[in-house]
Amino acid sequence: MRYLSLTKKIDNASQGYVNSPIIFENNHRLDFVEVKNTDTKPKIKYRYHYMNEAQVMIFHYDNAPHHVEIATFPHHKHEVDDIKESLEPTLEQVLLEIAEKQRNLKP
């Protein structure tokens, strides 16, 4: 990891958000936002947007309610030319997926 800047805001005793850009050694980037209420398990809102060094999307997870045709609605994953079913990922799962993709890039 080359750069991390974490912003957090607490709205009240049980709700807040975190967001951050993470820039990796190869200049790939993950921008993420999580809005969470500690009284509920699922995140209220999330977005994990992973890009290459030219800031072209590699994948993107979110729960924006705009793909009603997906069985896991509102949760879904954008890939370059596709939208896929997806359960709500954790930040740890997204980072592990990125690590796997970066390992596959190395000669």
PDB file of N, CA and C in Angstrom:
ATOM      1  N   MET A   1       0.850  -1.162   0.000  1.00  0.00           N
ATOM      2  CA  MET A   1       0.000   0.000   0.000  1.00  0.00           C
ATOM      3  C   MET A   1       0.903   1.235   0.000  1.00  0.00           C
ATOM      4  N   ARG A   2       0.607   2.151  -0.882  1.00  0.00           N
ATOM      5  CA  ARG A   2       1.409   3.358  -0.984  1.00  0.00           C
ATOM      6  C   ARG A   2       0.778   4.542  -0.269  1.00  0.00           C
ATOM      7  N   TYR A   3      -0.570   4.589  -0.226  1.00  0.00           N
ATOM      8  CA  TYR A   3      -1.246   5.750   0.355  1.00  0.00           C
ATOM      9  C   TYR A   3      -2.601   5.330   0.903  1.00  0.00           C
ATOM     10  N   LEU A   4      -2.947   5.875   2.060  1.00  0.00           N
ATOM     11  CA  LEU A   4      -4.253   5.648   2.673  1.00  0.00           C
ATOM     12  C   LEU A   4      -4.638   6.911   3.411  1.00  0.00           C
ATOM     13  N   SER A   5      -5.839   7.385   3.176  1.00  0.00           N
ATOM     14  CA  SER A   5      -6.365   8.536   3.901  1.00  0.00           C
ATOM     15  C   SER A   5      -7.785   8.196   4.312  1.00  0.00           C
ATOM     16  N   LEU A   6      -8.008   7.984   5.593  1.00  0.00           N
ATOM     17  CA  LEU A   6      -9.306   7.543   6.090  1.00  0.00           C
ATOM     18  C   LEU A   6     -10.071   8.723   6.672  1.00  0.00           C
ATOM     19  N   THR A   7     -11.309   8.876   6.224  1.00  0.00           N
ATOM     20  CA  THR A   7     -12.202   9.896   6.773  1.00  0.00           C
ATOM     21  C   THR A   7     -13.347   9.176   7.455  1.00  0.00           C
ATOM     22  N   LYS A   8     -13.667   9.584   8.669  1.00  0.00           N
ATOM     23  CA  LYS A   8     -14.825   8.995   9.333  1.00  0.00           C
ATOM     24  C   LYS A   8     -15.671  10.106   9.930  1.00  0.00           C
ATOM     25  N   LYS A   9     -16.967   9.862   9.952  1.00  0.00           N
ATOM     26  CA  LYS A   9     -17.902  10.832  10.515  1.00  0.00           C
ATOM     27  C   LYS A   9     -18.935  10.057  11.313  1.00  0.00           C
ATOM     28  N   ILE A  10     -19.176  10.498  12.523  1.00  0.00           N
ATOM     29  CA  ILE A  10     -20.186   9.875  13.367  1.00  0.00           C
ATOM     30  C   ILE A  10     -21.391  10.798  13.380  1.00  0.00           C
ATOM     31  N   ASP A  11     -22.529  10.287  12.874  1.00  0.00           N
ATOM     32  CA  ASP A  11     -23.742  11.095  12.801  1.00  0.00           C
ATOM     33  C   ASP A  11     -24.475  11.138  14.134  1.00  0.00           C
ATOM     34  N   ASN A  12     -24.512  10.010  14.829  1.00  0.00           N
ATOM     35  CA  ASN A  12     -25.154   9.934  16.143  1.00  0.00           C
ATOM     36  C   ASN A  12     -24.571   8.723  16.872  1.00  0.00           C
ATOM     37  N   ALA A  13     -25.181   8.330  17.973  1.00  0.00           N
ATOM     38  CA  ALA A  13     -24.613   7.250  18.790  1.00  0.00           C
ATOM     39  C   ALA A  13     -24.522   5.915  18.066  1.00  0.00           C
ATOM     40  N   SER A  14     -25.311   5.730  17.008  1.00  0.00           N
ATOM     41  CA  SER A  14     -25.296   4.423  16.352  1.00  0.00           C
ATOM     42  C   SER A  14     -25.035   4.462  14.849  1.00  0.00           C
ATOM     43  N   GLN A  15     -24.852   5.637  14.265  1.00  0.00           N
ATOM     44  CA  GLN A  15     -24.666   5.691  12.814  1.00  0.00           C
ATOM     45  C   GLN A  15     -23.509   6.597  12.428  1.00  0.00           C
ATOM     46  N   GLY A  16     -22.788   6.158  11.404  1.00  0.00           N
ATOM     47  CA  GLY A  16     -21.690   6.955  10.883  1.00  0.00           C
ATOM     48  C   GLY A  16     -21.186   6.366   9.586  1.00  0.00           C
ATOM     49  N   TYR A  17     -20.111   6.948   9.065  1.00  0.00           N
ATOM     50  CA  TYR A  17     -19.551   6.420   7.825  1.00  0.00           C
ATOM     51  C   TYR A  17     -18.044   6.549   7.826  1.00  0.00           C
ATOM     52  N   VAL A  18     -17.430   5.756   6.965  1.00  0.00           N
ATOM     53  CA  VAL A  18     -16.000   5.863   6.691  1.00  0.00           C
ATOM     54  C   VAL A  18     -15.839   5.870   5.185  1.00  0.00           C
ATOM     55  N   ASN A  19     -14.857   6.608   4.726  1.00  0.00           N
ATOM     56  CA  ASN A  19     -14.484   6.532   3.313  1.00  0.00           C
ATOM     57  C   ASN A  19     -13.000   6.757   3.191  1.00  0.00           C
ATOM     58  N   SER A  20     -12.460   6.259   2.089  1.00  0.00           N
ATOM     59  CA  SER A  20     -11.023   6.326   1.927  1.00  0.00           C
ATOM     60  C   SER A  20     -10.618   5.999   0.507  1.00  0.00           C
ATOM     61  N   PRO A  21      -9.590   6.673   0.032  1.00  0.00           N
ATOM     62  CA  PRO A  21      -8.875   6.145  -1.120  1.00  0.00           C
ATOM     63  C   PRO A  21      -7.685   5.329  -0.598  1.00  0.00           C
ATOM     64  N   ILE A  22      -7.436   4.203  -1.220  1.00  0.00           N
ATOM     65  CA  ILE A  22      -6.230   3.424  -0.949  1.00  0.00           C
ATOM     66  C   ILE A  22      -5.497   3.309  -2.273  1.00  0.00           C
ATOM     67  N   ILE A  23      -4.251   3.728  -2.295  1.00  0.00           N
ATOM     68  CA  ILE A  23      -3.446   3.615  -3.508  1.00  0.00           C
ATOM     69  C   ILE A  23      -2.377   2.559  -3.252  1.00  0.00           C
ATOM     70  N   PHE A  24      -2.329   1.578  -4.130  1.00  0.00           N
ATOM     71  CA  PHE A  24      -1.412   0.455  -3.982  1.00  0.00           C
ATOM     72  C   PHE A  24      -0.086   0.758  -4.670  1.00  0.00           C
ATOM     73  N   GLU A  25       0.908  -0.077  -4.416  1.00  0.00           N
ATOM     74  CA  GLU A  25       2.259   0.127  -4.959  1.00  0.00           C
ATOM     75  C   GLU A  25       2.281   0.238  -6.481  1.00  0.00           C
ATOM     76  N   ASN A  26       1.385  -0.456  -7.169  1.00  0.00           N
ATOM     77  CA  ASN A  26       1.345  -0.413  -8.636  1.00  0.00           C
ATOM     78  C   ASN A  26       0.438   0.709  -9.159  1.00  0.00           C
ATOM     79  N   ASN A  27       0.052   1.626  -8.276  1.00  0.00           N
ATOM     80  CA  ASN A  27      -0.817   2.768  -8.584  1.00  0.00           C
ATOM     81  C   ASN A  27      -2.256   2.385  -8.887  1.00  0.00           C
ATOM     82  N   HIS A  28      -2.643   1.133  -8.647  1.00  0.00           N
ATOM     83  CA  HIS A  28      -4.060   0.792  -8.668  1.00  0.00           C
ATOM     84  C   HIS A  28      -4.685   1.452  -7.445  1.00  0.00           C
ATOM     85  N   ARG A  29      -5.988   1.651  -7.484  1.00  0.00           N
ATOM     86  CA  ARG A  29      -6.638   2.447  -6.444  1.00  0.00           C
ATOM     87  C   ARG A  29      -7.972   1.816  -6.051  1.00  0.00           C
ATOM     88  N   LEU A  30      -8.266   1.848  -4.764  1.00  0.00           N
ATOM     89  CA  LEU A  30      -9.574   1.457  -4.248  1.00  0.00           C
ATOM     90  C   LEU A  30     -10.165   2.667  -3.549  1.00  0.00           C
ATOM     91  N   ASP A  31     -11.321   3.109  -4.005  1.00  0.00           N
ATOM     92  CA  ASP A  31     -12.094   4.133  -3.300  1.00  0.00           C
ATOM     93  C   ASP A  31     -13.270   3.412  -2.663  1.00  0.00           C
ATOM     94  N   PHE A  32     -13.484   3.640  -1.367  1.00  0.00           N
ATOM     95  CA  PHE A  32     -14.620   2.974  -0.742  1.00  0.00           C
ATOM     96  C   PHE A  32     -15.339   3.883   0.237  1.00  0.00           C
ATOM     97  N   VAL A  33     -16.616   3.574   0.420  1.00  0.00           N
ATOM     98  CA  VAL A  33     -17.485   4.249   1.387  1.00  0.00           C
ATOM     99  C   VAL A  33     -18.317   3.168   2.058  1.00  0.00           C
ATOM    100  N   GLU A  34     -18.437   3.263   3.366  1.00  0.00           N
ATOM    101  CA  GLU A  34     -19.345   2.401   4.119  1.00  0.00           C
ATOM    102  C   GLU A  34     -20.158   3.282   5.053  1.00  0.00           C
ATOM    103  N   VAL A  35     -21.474   3.182   4.973  1.00  0.00           N
ATOM    104  CA  VAL A  35     -22.369   3.865   5.905  1.00  0.00           C
ATOM    105  C   VAL A  35     -22.989   2.763   6.752  1.00  0.00           C
ATOM    106  N   LYS A  36     -22.846   2.876   8.054  1.00  0.00           N
ATOM    107  CA  LYS A  36     -23.205   1.778   8.953  1.00  0.00           C
ATOM    108  C   LYS A  36     -24.023   2.284  10.120  1.00  0.00           C
ATOM    109  N   ASN A  37     -24.988   1.473  10.521  1.00  0.00           N
ATOM    110  CA  ASN A  37     -25.729   1.688  11.754  1.00  0.00           C
ATOM    111  C   ASN A  37     -25.403   0.497  12.642  1.00  0.00           C
ATOM    112  N   THR A  38     -24.880   0.748  13.823  1.00  0.00           N
ATOM    113  CA  THR A  38     -24.448  -0.352  14.688  1.00  0.00           C
ATOM    114  C   THR A  38     -25.616  -1.179  15.212  1.00  0.00           C
ATOM    115  N   ASP A  39     -26.843  -0.688  15.047  1.00  0.00           N
ATOM    116  CA  ASP A  39     -28.016  -1.448  15.475  1.00  0.00           C
ATOM    117  C   ASP A  39     -28.430  -2.506  14.453  1.00  0.00           C
ATOM    118  N   THR A  40     -27.874  -2.439  13.243  1.00  0.00           N
ATOM    119  CA  THR A  40     -28.226  -3.394  12.190  1.00  0.00           C
ATOM    120  C   THR A  40     -26.955  -4.003  11.612  1.00  0.00           C
ATOM    121  N   LYS A  41     -27.056  -5.242  11.141  1.00  0.00           N
ATOM    122  CA  LYS A  41     -25.878  -5.905  10.579  1.00  0.00           C
ATOM    123  C   LYS A  41     -25.509  -5.377   9.194  1.00  0.00           C
ATOM    124  N   PRO A  42     -26.451  -5.333   8.240  1.00  0.00           N
ATOM    125  CA  PRO A  42     -26.047  -4.873   6.901  1.00  0.00           C
ATOM    126  C   PRO A  42     -25.656  -3.396   6.909  1.00  0.00           C
ATOM    127  N   LYS A  43     -24.767  -3.065   6.008  1.00  0.00           N
ATOM    128  CA  LYS A  43     -24.423  -1.653   5.839  1.00  0.00           C
ATOM    129  C   LYS A  43     -25.624  -0.942   5.221  1.00  0.00           C
ATOM    130  N   ILE A  44     -25.833   0.304   5.585  1.00  0.00           N
ATOM    131  CA  ILE A  44     -26.900   1.092   4.977  1.00  0.00           C
ATOM    132  C   ILE A  44     -26.556   1.358   3.520  1.00  0.00           C
ATOM    133  N   LYS A  45     -25.301   1.676   3.298  1.00  0.00           N
ATOM    134  CA  LYS A  45     -24.829   1.964   1.947  1.00  0.00           C
ATOM    135  C   LYS A  45     -23.356   1.574   1.881  1.00  0.00           C
ATOM    136  N   TYR A  46     -22.936   1.096   0.709  1.00  0.00           N
ATOM    137  CA  TYR A  46     -21.512   0.825   0.524  1.00  0.00           C
ATOM    138  C   TYR A  46     -21.156   0.957  -0.943  1.00  0.00           C
ATOM    139  N   ARG A  47     -19.882   1.210  -1.153  1.00  0.00           N
ATOM    140  CA  ARG A  47     -19.328   1.265  -2.512  1.00  0.00           C
ATOM    141  C   ARG A  47     -17.844   0.944  -2.402  1.00  0.00           C
ATOM    142  N   TYR A  48     -17.396  -0.003  -3.203  1.00  0.00           N
ATOM    143  CA  TYR A  48     -15.974  -0.346  -3.300  1.00  0.00           C
ATOM    144  C   TYR A  48     -15.624  -0.270  -4.778  1.00  0.00           C
ATOM    145  N   HIS A  49     -14.838   0.703  -5.154  1.00  0.00           N
ATOM    146  CA  HIS A  49     -14.540   0.956  -6.570  1.00  0.00           C
ATOM    147  C   HIS A  49     -13.043   0.773  -6.792  1.00  0.00           C
ATOM    148  N   TYR A  50     -12.679  -0.305  -7.484  1.00  0.00           N
ATOM    149  CA  TYR A  50     -11.279  -0.652  -7.719  1.00  0.00           C
ATOM    150  C   TYR A  50     -10.913  -0.320  -9.156  1.00  0.00           C
ATOM    151  N   MET A  51      -9.799   0.431  -9.318  1.00  0.00           N
ATOM    152  CA  MET A  51      -9.374   0.929 -10.631  1.00  0.00           C
ATOM    153  C   MET A  51      -7.905   0.626 -10.867  1.00  0.00           C
ATOM    154  N   ASN A  52      -7.531   0.595 -12.138  1.00  0.00           N
ATOM    155  CA  ASN A  52      -6.120   0.432 -12.483  1.00  0.00           C
ATOM    156  C   ASN A  52      -5.403   1.779 -12.421  1.00  0.00           C
ATOM    157  N   GLU A  53      -4.136   1.798 -12.815  1.00  0.00           N
ATOM    158  CA  GLU A  53      -3.332   3.023 -12.722  1.00  0.00           C
ATOM    159  C   GLU A  53      -3.853   4.141 -13.620  1.00  0.00           C
ATOM    160  N   ALA A  54      -4.626   3.823 -14.654  1.00  0.00           N
ATOM    161  CA  ALA A  54      -5.230   4.840 -15.529  1.00  0.00           C
ATOM    162  C   ALA A  54      -6.623   5.228 -15.032  1.00  0.00           C
ATOM    163  N   GLN A  55      -6.993   4.756 -13.857  1.00  0.00           N
ATOM    164  CA  GLN A  55      -8.287   4.981 -13.226  1.00  0.00           C
ATOM    165  C   GLN A  55      -9.443   4.426 -14.050  1.00  0.00           C
ATOM    166  N   VAL A  56      -9.179   3.307 -14.715  1.00  0.00           N
ATOM    167  CA  VAL A  56     -10.215   2.560 -15.423  1.00  0.00           C
ATOM    168  C   VAL A  56     -10.714   1.471 -14.475  1.00  0.00           C
ATOM    169  N   MET A  57     -12.033   1.352 -14.346  1.00  0.00           N
ATOM    170  CA  MET A  57     -12.616   0.402 -13.413  1.00  0.00           C
ATOM    171  C   MET A  57     -12.200  -1.037 -13.722  1.00  0.00           C
ATOM    172  N   ILE A  58     -11.810  -1.748 -12.677  1.00  0.00           N
ATOM    173  CA  ILE A  58     -11.575  -3.186 -12.752  1.00  0.00           C
ATOM    174  C   ILE A  58     -12.811  -3.903 -12.207  1.00  0.00           C
ATOM    175  N   PHE A  59     -13.272  -3.469 -11.026  1.00  0.00           N
ATOM    176  CA  PHE A  59     -14.560  -3.935 -10.504  1.00  0.00           C
ATOM    177  C   PHE A  59     -15.102  -2.916  -9.524  1.00  0.00           C
ATOM    178  N   HIS A  60     -16.385  -3.076  -9.223  1.00  0.00           N
ATOM    179  CA  HIS A  60     -17.079  -2.121  -8.368  1.00  0.00           C
ATOM    180  C   HIS A  60     -18.237  -2.862  -7.699  1.00  0.00           C
ATOM    181  N   TYR A  61     -18.266  -2.848  -6.377  1.00  0.00           N
ATOM    182  CA  TYR A  61     -19.390  -3.407  -5.623  1.00  0.00           C
ATOM    183  C   TYR A  61     -20.203  -2.245  -5.066  1.00  0.00           C
ATOM    184  N   ASP A  62     -21.525  -2.381  -5.074  1.00  0.00           N
ATOM    185  CA  ASP A  62     -22.354  -1.393  -4.387  1.00  0.00           C
ATOM    186  C   ASP A  62     -23.741  -1.958  -4.134  1.00  0.00           C
ATOM    187  N   ASN A  63     -24.516  -1.202  -3.367  1.00  0.00           N
ATOM    188  CA  ASN A  63     -25.901  -1.591  -3.110  1.00  0.00           C
ATOM    189  C   ASN A  63     -26.869  -0.496  -3.537  1.00  0.00           C
ATOM    190  N   ALA A  64     -26.479   0.294  -4.535  1.00  0.00           N
ATOM    191  CA  ALA A  64     -27.404   1.281  -5.099  1.00  0.00           C
ATOM    192  C   ALA A  64     -28.565   0.519  -5.745  1.00  0.00           C
ATOM    193  N   PRO A  65     -29.790   0.948  -5.510  1.00  0.00           N
ATOM    194  CA  PRO A  65     -30.949   0.167  -5.978  1.00  0.00           C
ATOM    195  C   PRO A  65     -31.300   0.421  -7.444  1.00  0.00           C
ATOM    196  N   HIS A  66     -30.365   0.159  -8.350  1.00  0.00           N
ATOM    197  CA  HIS A  66     -30.642   0.440  -9.760  1.00  0.00           C
ATOM    198  C   HIS A  66     -30.583  -0.788 -10.667  1.00  0.00           C
ATOM    199  N   HIS A  67     -30.373  -1.972 -10.133  1.00  0.00           N
ATOM    200  CA  HIS A  67     -30.378  -3.186 -10.961  1.00  0.00           C
ATOM    201  C   HIS A  67     -31.367  -4.187 -10.366  1.00  0.00           C
ATOM    202  N   VAL A  68     -32.642  -3.880 -10.527  1.00  0.00           N
ATOM    203  CA  VAL A  68     -33.700  -4.701  -9.923  1.00  0.00           C
ATOM    204  C   VAL A  68     -33.762  -6.107 -10.518  1.00  0.00           C
ATOM    205  N   GLU A  69     -33.171  -6.299 -11.687  1.00  0.00           N
ATOM    206  CA  GLU A  69     -33.197  -7.611 -12.342  1.00  0.00           C
ATOM    207  C   GLU A  69     -32.224  -8.608 -11.714  1.00  0.00           C
ATOM    208  N   ILE A  70     -31.333  -8.143 -10.866  1.00  0.00           N
ATOM    209  CA  ILE A  70     -30.333  -9.001 -10.232  1.00  0.00           C
ATOM    210  C   ILE A  70     -30.965  -9.716  -9.029  1.00  0.00           C
ATOM    211  N   ALA A  71     -30.757 -11.018  -8.928  1.00  0.00           N
ATOM    212  CA  ALA A  71     -31.368 -11.807  -7.848  1.00  0.00           C
ATOM    213  C   ALA A  71     -30.922 -11.350  -6.462  1.00  0.00           C
ATOM    214  N   THR A  72     -29.729 -10.780  -6.362  1.00  0.00           N
ATOM    215  CA  THR A  72     -29.221 -10.329  -5.058  1.00  0.00           C
ATOM    216  C   THR A  72     -29.516  -8.846  -4.816  1.00  0.00           C
ATOM    217  N   PHE A  73     -30.437  -8.278  -5.595  1.00  0.00           N
ATOM    218  CA  PHE A  73     -30.810  -6.865  -5.468  1.00  0.00           C
ATOM    219  C   PHE A  73     -31.002  -6.499  -4.003  1.00  0.00           C
ATOM    220  N   PRO A  74     -30.450  -5.389  -3.553  1.00  0.00           N
ATOM    221  CA  PRO A  74     -29.766  -4.340  -4.306  1.00  0.00           C
ATOM    222  C   PRO A  74     -28.259  -4.576  -4.461  1.00  0.00           C
ATOM    223  N   HIS A  75     -27.756  -5.662  -3.885  1.00  0.00           N
ATOM    224  CA  HIS A  75     -26.312  -5.926  -3.922  1.00  0.00           C
ATOM    225  C   HIS A  75     -25.906  -6.443  -5.300  1.00  0.00           C
ATOM    226  N   HIS A  76     -24.814  -5.909  -5.824  1.00  0.00           N
ATOM    227  CA  HIS A  76     -24.333  -6.352  -7.134  1.00  0.00           C
ATOM    228  C   HIS A  76     -22.882  -5.940  -7.333  1.00  0.00           C
ATOM    229  N   LYS A  77     -22.283  -6.531  -8.357  1.00  0.00           N
ATOM    230  CA  LYS A  77     -20.887  -6.257  -8.691  1.00  0.00           C
ATOM    231  C   LYS A  77     -20.802  -5.867 -10.160  1.00  0.00           C
ATOM    232  N   HIS A  78     -20.153  -4.741 -10.419  1.00  0.00           N
ATOM    233  CA  HIS A  78     -19.882  -4.306 -11.785  1.00  0.00           C
ATOM    234  C   HIS A  78     -18.501  -4.819 -12.166  1.00  0.00           C
ATOM    235  N   GLU A  79     -18.409  -5.422 -13.331  1.00  0.00           N
ATOM    236  CA  GLU A  79     -17.121  -5.732 -13.927  1.00  0.00           C
ATOM    237  C   GLU A  79     -17.069  -4.979 -15.241  1.00  0.00           C
ATOM    238  N   VAL A  80     -15.980  -5.053 -15.945  1.00  0.00           N
ATOM    239  CA  VAL A  80     -15.781  -4.218 -17.131  1.00  0.00           C
ATOM    240  C   VAL A  80     -16.997  -4.212 -18.048  1.00  0.00           C
ATOM    241  N   ASP A  81     -17.501  -5.366 -18.430  1.00  0.00           N
ATOM    242  CA  ASP A  81     -18.630  -5.434 -19.358  1.00  0.00           C
ATOM    243  C   ASP A  81     -19.807  -6.211 -18.794  1.00  0.00           C
ATOM    244  N   ASP A  82     -19.942  -6.255 -17.482  1.00  0.00           N
ATOM    245  CA  ASP A  82     -20.961  -7.121 -16.906  1.00  0.00           C
ATOM    246  C   ASP A  82     -21.407  -6.613 -15.542  1.00  0.00           C
ATOM    247  N   ILE A  83     -22.617  -6.995 -15.172  1.00  0.00           N
ATOM    248  CA  ILE A  83     -23.125  -6.767 -13.825  1.00  0.00           C
ATOM    249  C   ILE A  83     -23.500  -8.134 -13.286  1.00  0.00           C
ATOM    250  N   LYS A  84     -22.990  -8.454 -12.094  1.00  0.00           N
ATOM    251  CA  LYS A  84     -23.158  -9.794 -11.546  1.00  0.00           C
ATOM    252  C   LYS A  84     -23.854  -9.749 -10.197  1.00  0.00           C
ATOM    253  N   GLU A  85     -24.472 -10.868  -9.867  1.00  0.00           N
ATOM    254  CA  GLU A  85     -25.031 -11.031  -8.535  1.00  0.00           C
ATOM    255  C   GLU A  85     -23.895 -11.023  -7.523  1.00  0.00           C
ATOM    256  N   SER A  86     -24.178 -10.486  -6.351  1.00  0.00           N
ATOM    257  CA  SER A  86     -23.160 -10.440  -5.306  1.00  0.00           C
ATOM    258  C   SER A  86     -23.830 -10.254  -3.955  1.00  0.00           C
ATOM    259  N   LEU A  87     -23.317 -10.922  -2.964  1.00  0.00           N
ATOM    260  CA  LEU A  87     -23.737 -10.638  -1.599  1.00  0.00           C
ATOM    261  C   LEU A  87     -22.977  -9.411  -1.120  1.00  0.00           C
ATOM    262  N   GLU A  88     -23.383  -8.851  -0.008  1.00  0.00           N
ATOM    263  CA  GLU A  88     -22.694  -7.679   0.540  1.00  0.00           C
ATOM    264  C   GLU A  88     -21.288  -8.073   0.975  1.00  0.00           C
ATOM    265  N   PRO A  89     -20.255  -7.525   0.324  1.00  0.00           N
ATOM    266  CA  PRO A  89     -18.890  -7.890   0.708  1.00  0.00           C
ATOM    267  C   PRO A  89     -18.417  -7.079   1.912  1.00  0.00           C
ATOM    268  N   THR A  90     -17.421  -7.605   2.575  1.00  0.00           N
ATOM    269  CA  THR A  90     -16.737  -6.832   3.608  1.00  0.00           C
ATOM    270  C   THR A  90     -15.516  -6.174   2.974  1.00  0.00           C
ATOM    271  N   LEU A  91     -14.983  -5.184   3.629  1.00  0.00           N
ATOM    272  CA  LEU A  91     -13.757  -4.556   3.145  1.00  0.00           C
ATOM    273  C   LEU A  91     -12.639  -5.594   3.067  1.00  0.00           C
ATOM    274  N   GLU A  92     -12.576  -6.476   4.041  1.00  0.00           N
ATOM    275  CA  GLU A  92     -11.547  -7.523   4.030  1.00  0.00           C
ATOM    276  C   GLU A  92     -11.672  -8.403   2.783  1.00  0.00           C
ATOM    277  N   GLN A  93     -12.890  -8.799   2.427  1.00  0.00           N
ATOM    278  CA  GLN A  93     -13.090  -9.627   1.234  1.00  0.00           C
ATOM    279  C   GLN A  93     -12.660  -8.893  -0.034  1.00  0.00           C
ATOM    280  N   VAL A  94     -12.969  -7.604  -0.112  1.00  0.00           N
ATOM    281  CA  VAL A  94     -12.582  -6.807  -1.280  1.00  0.00           C
ATOM    282  C   VAL A  94     -11.062  -6.716  -1.364  1.00  0.00           C
ATOM    283  N   LEU A  95     -10.402  -6.474  -0.237  1.00  0.00           N
ATOM    284  CA  LEU A  95      -8.939  -6.388  -0.238  1.00  0.00           C
ATOM    285  C   LEU A  95      -8.296  -7.719  -0.620  1.00  0.00           C
ATOM    286  N   LEU A  96      -8.883  -8.825  -0.195  1.00  0.00           N
ATOM    287  CA  LEU A  96      -8.363 -10.138  -0.591  1.00  0.00           C
ATOM    288  C   LEU A  96      -8.547 -10.370  -2.092  1.00  0.00           C
ATOM    289  N   GLU A  97      -9.666  -9.929  -2.643  1.00  0.00           N
ATOM    290  CA  GLU A  97      -9.886 -10.047  -4.092  1.00  0.00           C
ATOM    291  C   GLU A  97      -8.871  -9.206  -4.861  1.00  0.00           C
ATOM    292  N   ILE A  98      -8.599  -8.010  -4.360  1.00  0.00           N
ATOM    293  CA  ILE A  98      -7.597  -7.147  -4.997  1.00  0.00           C
ATOM    294  C   ILE A  98      -6.219  -7.803  -4.927  1.00  0.00           C
ATOM    295  N   ALA A  99      -5.868  -8.355  -3.770  1.00  0.00           N
ATOM    296  CA  ALA A  99      -4.561  -9.013  -3.619  1.00  0.00           C
ATOM    297  C   ALA A  99      -4.421 -10.154  -4.619  1.00  0.00           C
ATOM    298  N   GLU A 100      -5.480 -10.924  -4.804  1.00  0.00           N
ATOM    299  CA  GLU A 100      -5.448 -12.030  -5.771  1.00  0.00           C
ATOM    300  C   GLU A 100      -5.266 -11.498  -7.190  1.00  0.00           C
ATOM    301  N   LYS A 101      -5.982 -10.445  -7.550  1.00  0.00           N
ATOM    302  CA  LYS A 101      -5.839  -9.859  -8.892  1.00  0.00           C
ATOM    303  C   LYS A 101      -4.425  -9.323  -9.093  1.00  0.00           C
ATOM    304  N   GLN A 102      -3.862  -8.694  -8.065  1.00  0.00           N
ATOM    305  CA  GLN A 102      -2.519  -8.138  -8.206  1.00  0.00           C
ATOM    306  C   GLN A 102      -1.467  -9.244  -8.311  1.00  0.00           C
ATOM    307  N   ARG A 103      -1.662 -10.348  -7.591  1.00  0.00           N
ATOM    308  CA  ARG A 103      -0.744 -11.491  -7.725  1.00  0.00           C
ATOM    309  C   ARG A 103      -0.769 -12.031  -9.147  1.00  0.00           C
ATOM    310  N   ASN A 104      -1.941 -12.043  -9.768  1.00  0.00           N
ATOM    311  CA  ASN A 104      -2.073 -12.556 -11.137  1.00  0.00           C
ATOM    312  C   ASN A 104      -1.469 -11.619 -12.172  1.00  0.00           C
ATOM    313  N   LEU A 105      -1.232 -10.349 -11.817  1.00  0.00           N
ATOM    314  CA  LEU A 105      -0.619  -9.390 -12.738  1.00  0.00           C
ATOM    315  C   LEU A 105       0.886  -9.546 -12.815  1.00  0.00           C
ATOM    316  N   LYS A 106       1.481 -10.094 -11.754  1.00  0.00           N
ATOM    317  CA  LYS A 106       2.944 -10.198 -11.694  1.00  0.00           C
ATOM    318  C   LYS A 106       3.432 -11.276 -12.645  1.00  0.00           C
ATOM    319  N   PRO A 107       4.559 -10.996 -13.348  1.00  0.00           N
ATOM    320  CA  PRO A 107       5.084 -11.978 -14.313  1.00  0.00           C
ATOM    321  C   PRO A 107       5.607 -13.236 -13.645  1.00  0.00           C
TER     322      PRO A 107
END
